[in-house]
Coordinates of C-alpha atoms in Angstrom, one line a residue:
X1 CA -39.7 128.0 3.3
X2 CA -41.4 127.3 0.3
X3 CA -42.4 123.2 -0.4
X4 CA -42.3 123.0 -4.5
X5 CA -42.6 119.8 -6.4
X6 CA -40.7 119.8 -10.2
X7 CA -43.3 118.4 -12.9
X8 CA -41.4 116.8 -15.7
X9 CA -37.8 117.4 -16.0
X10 CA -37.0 117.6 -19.8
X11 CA -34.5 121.2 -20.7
X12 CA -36.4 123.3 -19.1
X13 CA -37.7 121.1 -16.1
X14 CA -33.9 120.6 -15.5
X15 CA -33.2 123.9 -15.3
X16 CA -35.7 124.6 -13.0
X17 CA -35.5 122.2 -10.8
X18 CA -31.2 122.9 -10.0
X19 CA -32.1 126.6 -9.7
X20 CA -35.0 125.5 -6.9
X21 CA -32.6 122.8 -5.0
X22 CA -30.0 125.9 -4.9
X23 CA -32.6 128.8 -4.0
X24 CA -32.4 129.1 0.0
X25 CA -36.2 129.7 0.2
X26 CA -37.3 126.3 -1.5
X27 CA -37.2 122.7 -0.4
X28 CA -38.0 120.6 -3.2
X29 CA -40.2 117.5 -1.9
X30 CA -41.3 115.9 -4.9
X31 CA -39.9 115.3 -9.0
X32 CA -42.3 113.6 -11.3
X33 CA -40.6 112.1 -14.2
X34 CA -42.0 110.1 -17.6
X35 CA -39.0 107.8 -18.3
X36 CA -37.7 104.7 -16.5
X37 CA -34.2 105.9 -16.3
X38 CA -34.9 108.6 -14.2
X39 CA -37.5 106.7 -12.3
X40 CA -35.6 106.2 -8.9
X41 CA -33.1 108.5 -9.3
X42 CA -32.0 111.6 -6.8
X43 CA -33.3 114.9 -8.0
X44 CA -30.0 116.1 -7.6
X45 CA -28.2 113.4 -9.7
X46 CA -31.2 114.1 -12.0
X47 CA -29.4 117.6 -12.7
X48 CA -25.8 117.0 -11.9
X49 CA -25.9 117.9 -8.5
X50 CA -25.1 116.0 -5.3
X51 CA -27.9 114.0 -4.0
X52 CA -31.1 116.0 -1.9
X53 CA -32.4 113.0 -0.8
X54 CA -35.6 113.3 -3.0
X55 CA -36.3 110.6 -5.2
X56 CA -38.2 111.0 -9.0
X57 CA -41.1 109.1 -9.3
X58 CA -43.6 108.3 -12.1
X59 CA -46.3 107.5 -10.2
X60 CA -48.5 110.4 -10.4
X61 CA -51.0 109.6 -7.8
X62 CA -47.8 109.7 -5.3
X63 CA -47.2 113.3 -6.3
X64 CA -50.5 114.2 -5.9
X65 CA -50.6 113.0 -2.4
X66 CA -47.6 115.1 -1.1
X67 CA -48.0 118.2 1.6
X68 CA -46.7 121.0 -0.8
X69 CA -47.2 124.7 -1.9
X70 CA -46.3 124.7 -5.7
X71 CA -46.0 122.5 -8.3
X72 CA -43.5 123.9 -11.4
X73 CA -45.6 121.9 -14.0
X74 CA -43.5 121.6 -17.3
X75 CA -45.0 118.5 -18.9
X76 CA -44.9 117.8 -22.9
X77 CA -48.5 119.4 -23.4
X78 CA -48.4 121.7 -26.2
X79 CA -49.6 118.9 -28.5
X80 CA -52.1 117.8 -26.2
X81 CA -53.0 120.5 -24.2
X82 CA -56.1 119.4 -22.9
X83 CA -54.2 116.5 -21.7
X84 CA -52.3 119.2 -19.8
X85 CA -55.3 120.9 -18.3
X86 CA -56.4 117.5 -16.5
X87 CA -53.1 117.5 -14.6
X88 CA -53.4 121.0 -13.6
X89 CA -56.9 120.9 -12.4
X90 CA -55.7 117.9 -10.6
X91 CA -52.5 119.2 -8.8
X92 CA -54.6 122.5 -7.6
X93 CA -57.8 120.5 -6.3
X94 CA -55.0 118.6 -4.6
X95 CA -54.4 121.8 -2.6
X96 CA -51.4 123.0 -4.4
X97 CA -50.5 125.9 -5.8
X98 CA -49.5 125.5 -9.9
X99 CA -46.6 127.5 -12.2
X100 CA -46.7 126.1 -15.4
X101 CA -44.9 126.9 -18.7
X102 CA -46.6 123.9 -20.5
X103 CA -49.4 125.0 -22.3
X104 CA -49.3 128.2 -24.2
X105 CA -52.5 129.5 -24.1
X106 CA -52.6 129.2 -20.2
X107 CA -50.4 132.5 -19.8
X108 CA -54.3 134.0 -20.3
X109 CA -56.6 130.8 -20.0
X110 CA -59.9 132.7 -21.3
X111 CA -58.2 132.0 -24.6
X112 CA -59.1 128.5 -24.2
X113 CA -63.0 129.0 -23.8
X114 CA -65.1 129.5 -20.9
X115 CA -65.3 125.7 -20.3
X116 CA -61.8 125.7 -19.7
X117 CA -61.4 128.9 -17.1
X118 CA -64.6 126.6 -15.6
X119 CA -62.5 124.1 -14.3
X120 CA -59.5 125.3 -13.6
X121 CA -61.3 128.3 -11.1
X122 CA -63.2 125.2 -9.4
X123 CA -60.2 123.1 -9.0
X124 CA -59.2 126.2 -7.6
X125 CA -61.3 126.8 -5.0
X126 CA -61.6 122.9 -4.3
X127 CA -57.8 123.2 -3.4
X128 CA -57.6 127.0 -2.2
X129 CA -54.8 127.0 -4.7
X130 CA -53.8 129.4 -6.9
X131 CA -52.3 129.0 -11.0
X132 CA -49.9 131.1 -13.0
X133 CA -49.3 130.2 -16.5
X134 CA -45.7 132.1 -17.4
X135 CA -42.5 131.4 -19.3
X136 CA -39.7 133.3 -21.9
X137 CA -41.8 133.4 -24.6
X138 CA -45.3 133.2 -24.1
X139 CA -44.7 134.8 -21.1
X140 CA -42.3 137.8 -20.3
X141 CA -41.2 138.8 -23.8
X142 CA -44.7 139.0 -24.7
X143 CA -46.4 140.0 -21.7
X144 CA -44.6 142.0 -19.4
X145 CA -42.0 143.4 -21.2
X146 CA -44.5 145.2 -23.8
X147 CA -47.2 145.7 -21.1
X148 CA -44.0 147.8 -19.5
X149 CA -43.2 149.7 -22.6
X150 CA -47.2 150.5 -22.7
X151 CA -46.8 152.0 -18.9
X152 CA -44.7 155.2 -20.8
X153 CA -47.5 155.5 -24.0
X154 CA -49.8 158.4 -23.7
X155 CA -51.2 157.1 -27.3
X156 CA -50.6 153.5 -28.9
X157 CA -51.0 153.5 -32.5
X158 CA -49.6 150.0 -32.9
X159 CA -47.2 147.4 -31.0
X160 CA -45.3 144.6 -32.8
X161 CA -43.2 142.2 -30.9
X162 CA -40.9 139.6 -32.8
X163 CA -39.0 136.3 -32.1
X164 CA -36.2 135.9 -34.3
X165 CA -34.3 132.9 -33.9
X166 CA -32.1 130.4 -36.0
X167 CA -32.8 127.1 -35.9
X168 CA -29.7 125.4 -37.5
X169 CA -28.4 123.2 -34.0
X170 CA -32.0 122.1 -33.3
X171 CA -32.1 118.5 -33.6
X172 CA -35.7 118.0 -34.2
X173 CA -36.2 116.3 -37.9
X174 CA -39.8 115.8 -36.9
X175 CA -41.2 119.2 -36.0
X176 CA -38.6 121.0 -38.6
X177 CA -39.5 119.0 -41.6
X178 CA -42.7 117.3 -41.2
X179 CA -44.1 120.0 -38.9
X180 CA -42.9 123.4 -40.1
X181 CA -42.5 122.8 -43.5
X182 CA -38.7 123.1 -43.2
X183 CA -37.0 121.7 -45.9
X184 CA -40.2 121.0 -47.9
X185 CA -41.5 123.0 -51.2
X186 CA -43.3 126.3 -51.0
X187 CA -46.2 124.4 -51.3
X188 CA -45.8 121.7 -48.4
X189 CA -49.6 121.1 -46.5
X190 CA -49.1 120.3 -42.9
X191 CA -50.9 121.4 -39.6
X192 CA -48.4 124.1 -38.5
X193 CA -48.1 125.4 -42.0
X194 CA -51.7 127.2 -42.3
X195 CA -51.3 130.1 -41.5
X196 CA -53.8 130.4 -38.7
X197 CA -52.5 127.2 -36.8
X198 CA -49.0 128.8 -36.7
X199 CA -50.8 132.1 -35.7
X200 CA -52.9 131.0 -32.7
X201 CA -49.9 130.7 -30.7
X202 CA -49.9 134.1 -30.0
X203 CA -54.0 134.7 -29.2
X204 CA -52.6 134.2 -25.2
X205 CA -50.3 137.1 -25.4
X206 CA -51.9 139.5 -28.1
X207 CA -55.0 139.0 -25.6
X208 CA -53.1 139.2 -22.3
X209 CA -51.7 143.0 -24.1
X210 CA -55.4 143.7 -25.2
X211 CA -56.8 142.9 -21.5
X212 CA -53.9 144.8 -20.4
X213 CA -54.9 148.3 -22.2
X214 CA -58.4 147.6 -21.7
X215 CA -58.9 147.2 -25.4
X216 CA -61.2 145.0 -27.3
X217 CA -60.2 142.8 -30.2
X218 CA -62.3 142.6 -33.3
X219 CA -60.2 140.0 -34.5
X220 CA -56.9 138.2 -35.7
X221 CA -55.8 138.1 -38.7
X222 CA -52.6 136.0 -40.2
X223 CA -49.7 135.6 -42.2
X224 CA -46.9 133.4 -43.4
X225 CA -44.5 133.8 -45.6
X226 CA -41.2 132.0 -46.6
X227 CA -37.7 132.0 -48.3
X228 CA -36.5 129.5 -50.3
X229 CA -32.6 127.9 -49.9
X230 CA -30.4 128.9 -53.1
X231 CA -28.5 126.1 -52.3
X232 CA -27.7 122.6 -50.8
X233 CA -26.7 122.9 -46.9
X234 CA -26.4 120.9 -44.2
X235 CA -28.1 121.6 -40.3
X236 CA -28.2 119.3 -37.3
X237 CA -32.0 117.7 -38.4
X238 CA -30.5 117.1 -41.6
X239 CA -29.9 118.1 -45.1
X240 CA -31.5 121.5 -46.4
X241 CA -32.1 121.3 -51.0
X242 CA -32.0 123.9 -52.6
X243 CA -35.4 125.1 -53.7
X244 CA -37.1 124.3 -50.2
X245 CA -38.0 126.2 -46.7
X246 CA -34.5 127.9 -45.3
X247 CA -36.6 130.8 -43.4
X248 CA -40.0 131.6 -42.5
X249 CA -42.3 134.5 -41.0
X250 CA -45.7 133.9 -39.4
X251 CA -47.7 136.0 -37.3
X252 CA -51.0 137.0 -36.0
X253 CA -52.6 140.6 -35.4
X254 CA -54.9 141.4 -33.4
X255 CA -57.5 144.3 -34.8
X256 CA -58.6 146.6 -32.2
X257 CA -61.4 149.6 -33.2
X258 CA -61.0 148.2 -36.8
X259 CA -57.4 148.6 -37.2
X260 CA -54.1 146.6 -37.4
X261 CA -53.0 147.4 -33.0
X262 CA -51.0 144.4 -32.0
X263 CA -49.0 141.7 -33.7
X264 CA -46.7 139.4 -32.7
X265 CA -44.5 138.0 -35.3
X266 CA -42.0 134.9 -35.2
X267 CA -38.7 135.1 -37.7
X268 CA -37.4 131.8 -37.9
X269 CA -34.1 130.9 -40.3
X270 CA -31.9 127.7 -40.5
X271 CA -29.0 130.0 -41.6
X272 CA -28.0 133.4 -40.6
X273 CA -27.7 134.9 -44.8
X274 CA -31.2 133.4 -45.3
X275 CA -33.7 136.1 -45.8
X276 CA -31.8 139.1 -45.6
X277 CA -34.4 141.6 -45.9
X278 CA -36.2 140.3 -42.9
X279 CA -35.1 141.5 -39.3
X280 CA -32.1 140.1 -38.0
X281 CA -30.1 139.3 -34.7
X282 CA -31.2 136.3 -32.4
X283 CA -33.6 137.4 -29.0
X284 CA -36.6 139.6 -29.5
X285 CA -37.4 143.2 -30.6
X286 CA -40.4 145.2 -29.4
X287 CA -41.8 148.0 -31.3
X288 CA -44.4 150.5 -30.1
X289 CA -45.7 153.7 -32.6
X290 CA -47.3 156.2 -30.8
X291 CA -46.2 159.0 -28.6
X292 CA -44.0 158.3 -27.9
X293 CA -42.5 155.6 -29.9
X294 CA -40.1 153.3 -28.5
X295 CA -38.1 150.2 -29.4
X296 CA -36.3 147.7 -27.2
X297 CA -34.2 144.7 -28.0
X298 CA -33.9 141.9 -25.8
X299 CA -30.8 139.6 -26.8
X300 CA -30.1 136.0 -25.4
X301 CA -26.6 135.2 -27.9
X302 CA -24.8 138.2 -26.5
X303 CA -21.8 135.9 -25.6
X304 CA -22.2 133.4 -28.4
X305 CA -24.4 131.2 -26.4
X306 CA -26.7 128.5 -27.9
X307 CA -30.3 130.8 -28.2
X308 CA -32.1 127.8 -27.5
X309 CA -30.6 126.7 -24.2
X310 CA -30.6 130.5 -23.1
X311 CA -34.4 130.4 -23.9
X312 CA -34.8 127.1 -21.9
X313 CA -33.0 128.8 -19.2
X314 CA -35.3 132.1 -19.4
X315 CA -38.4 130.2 -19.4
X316 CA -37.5 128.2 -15.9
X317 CA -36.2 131.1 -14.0
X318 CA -39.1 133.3 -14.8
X319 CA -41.3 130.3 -13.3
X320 CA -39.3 130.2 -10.4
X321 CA -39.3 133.6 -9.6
X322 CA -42.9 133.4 -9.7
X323 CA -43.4 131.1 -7.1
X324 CA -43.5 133.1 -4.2
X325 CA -46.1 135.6 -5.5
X326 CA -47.8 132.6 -6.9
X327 CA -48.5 131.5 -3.1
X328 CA -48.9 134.4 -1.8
X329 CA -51.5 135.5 -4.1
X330 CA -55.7 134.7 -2.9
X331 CA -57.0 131.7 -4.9
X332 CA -57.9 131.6 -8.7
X333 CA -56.5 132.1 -11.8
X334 CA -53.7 135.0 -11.6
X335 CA -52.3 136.0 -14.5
X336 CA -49.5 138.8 -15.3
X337 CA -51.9 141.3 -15.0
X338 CA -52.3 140.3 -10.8
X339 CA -48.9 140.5 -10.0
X340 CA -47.4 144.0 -9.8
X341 CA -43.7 142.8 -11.0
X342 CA -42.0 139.0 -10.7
X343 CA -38.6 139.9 -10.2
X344 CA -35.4 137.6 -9.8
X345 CA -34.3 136.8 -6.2
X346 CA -30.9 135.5 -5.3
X347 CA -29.9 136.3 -8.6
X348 CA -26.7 137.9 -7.0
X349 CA -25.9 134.9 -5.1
X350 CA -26.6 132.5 -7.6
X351 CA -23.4 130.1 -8.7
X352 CA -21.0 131.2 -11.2
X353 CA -21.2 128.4 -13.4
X354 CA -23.0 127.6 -17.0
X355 CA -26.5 126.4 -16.6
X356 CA -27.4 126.8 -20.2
X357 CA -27.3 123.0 -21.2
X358 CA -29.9 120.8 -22.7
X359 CA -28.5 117.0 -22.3

């Protein structure tokens, strides 16, 4: 039996953490939390289940100290991701083993600079430990899903995989408005309006695919576009004027042997009419031209579920699942590419309850 430790239990730390208290192979042996009111608390009570007998701590020394094989590290680090990076090099020099869905770019770390992959292999081999960066979305939809379309290509001409998701129940006035540009004129300046901010979330995956086919990328290029409300209308973060952000596109492609190879493209609306003439449906859609061609479709609404929860719920169980190759695997960094498939055990004896929940 596996000793894991749940890092941070916001949606998808909650997640994760019920599905490892439930999986028969797992003992959990240590929760660290952020807030006061979960400070003390049972991890099960933390996630509606009966008490383990494992109580949440902030103290992040204490969880540094514990005898364990993997830490599921799902801390708020995509605004700080170097922040991020110090607790991961700490947790493996600790002698742990790390999955972590945190920071984007980790699903292939050389994207953040050799400095970076520096550390993290030391703190490696300080700890004989090994990390896996993974999720939903940087992580299967992007990764191993194409990479497994790629296994049937005998040429690729080009690959384009999309997110397409609705935004209308997301609470978030901060990152919709100020952040996004929802809401705002055509001509709203923020960070994660520029094109090539919004686009550098996908350098992990378009480079994981590139590393993948052995391919070389000359280099990204970007795009954003948006759609403007016709009218008034309400959403959860607030109130949408006519004239401003209802739907959005960005993406980034990556330009292989001088042409346009492999994009990834995110299709964002705050009501399902906006932007017609842009793909439609809510999960993800993979395209491959070549020969052969294919397209899949991944759905996560197929029984009018919240999209967002389902996501939150994707991105846990795939770090779950990889925690047992994660240990097993020799020390370093281990991406995708080093494990041959993560697949879902237990998955037929799991619970047949929802789990798709966010409070």
């Amino acid at each position: 039996m596996l000793r894991v430790v749940q890092w941070a239990t916001g949606f998808v730390g909650k997640f994760s953490l019920t599905a490892m208290i439930e999986d028969p192979d797992l003992e959990v042996v240590g929760v660290r939390v952020y807030s006061d009111d979960k400070h003390g608390k049972d991890a099960g009570a933390i996630c509606g289940l009966d008490p383990i007998g494992v109580t949440a701590t902030k103290d992040r020394d204490e969880i540094l100290a514990l005898d364990a094989d993997c830490v599921v590290y799902m801390a708020d680090a995509e605004t700080n991701p170097m922040a991020g990076l110090d607790d991961i090099c700490d947790i493996l020099a600790s002698g742990k083993n790390v999955v972590s869905t945190a920071v984007s770019p980790l699903i292939y770390p050389a994207v953040m600079g050799p400095e970076a992959v520096a550390r993290m292999e030391k703190a490696c081999a300080e700890g004989n430990s090994s990390f896996h960066g993974t999720g939903f979305n940087p992580g299967w939809a992007s990764g191993v899903l194409p990479l497994s379309m790629l296994s049937c290509i005998y040429r690729l001409d080009s690959i384009r995989y999309q997110e397409i998701l609705n935004y209308a129940h997301w609470d978030n006035a901060e990152m919709l408005f100020n952040n996004m540009g929802f809401g705002q004129g055509p001509d709203y300046e923020a960070l994660w309006t520029r094109p090539e901010v919004m686009g550098a979330f996908f350098h992990a995956p378009l480079s994981l695919i590139a590393a993948g086919i052995d391919a070389t990328i000359d280099k990204f290029v970007y795009d954003r576009q948006t759609w403007l409300a016709k009218e008034d209308f309400d959403i959860a973060a607030g109130t949408i004027k006519a004239g401003t952000v209802a739907a959005m596109k960005f993406s980034a492609t990556a330009v292989v042997n001088g042409k346009p190879m492999i994009t990834g493209e995110h299709v964002t609306r705050l009501r399902p009419d906006a932007a017609p003439e842009w793909p439609d449906g809510r999960g993800f859609k993979l395209m491959v031209e070549g020969s052969p061609s294919l397209m899949v479709e991944a759905k996560i609404d197929i029984h009018g579920d919240d999209e967002a929860n389902q996501a939150c719920l994707a991105t846990a169980m795939h770090a779950v699942h990889s925690i047992a190759p994660v240990c097993a695997a020799e020390p370093g960094i281990r991406t995708i590419l080093d494990f041959p498939m993560v697949v879902g055990r237990h998955v037929a004896d799991a619970p047949n309850r929802p789990l798709a929940r966010r409070d």
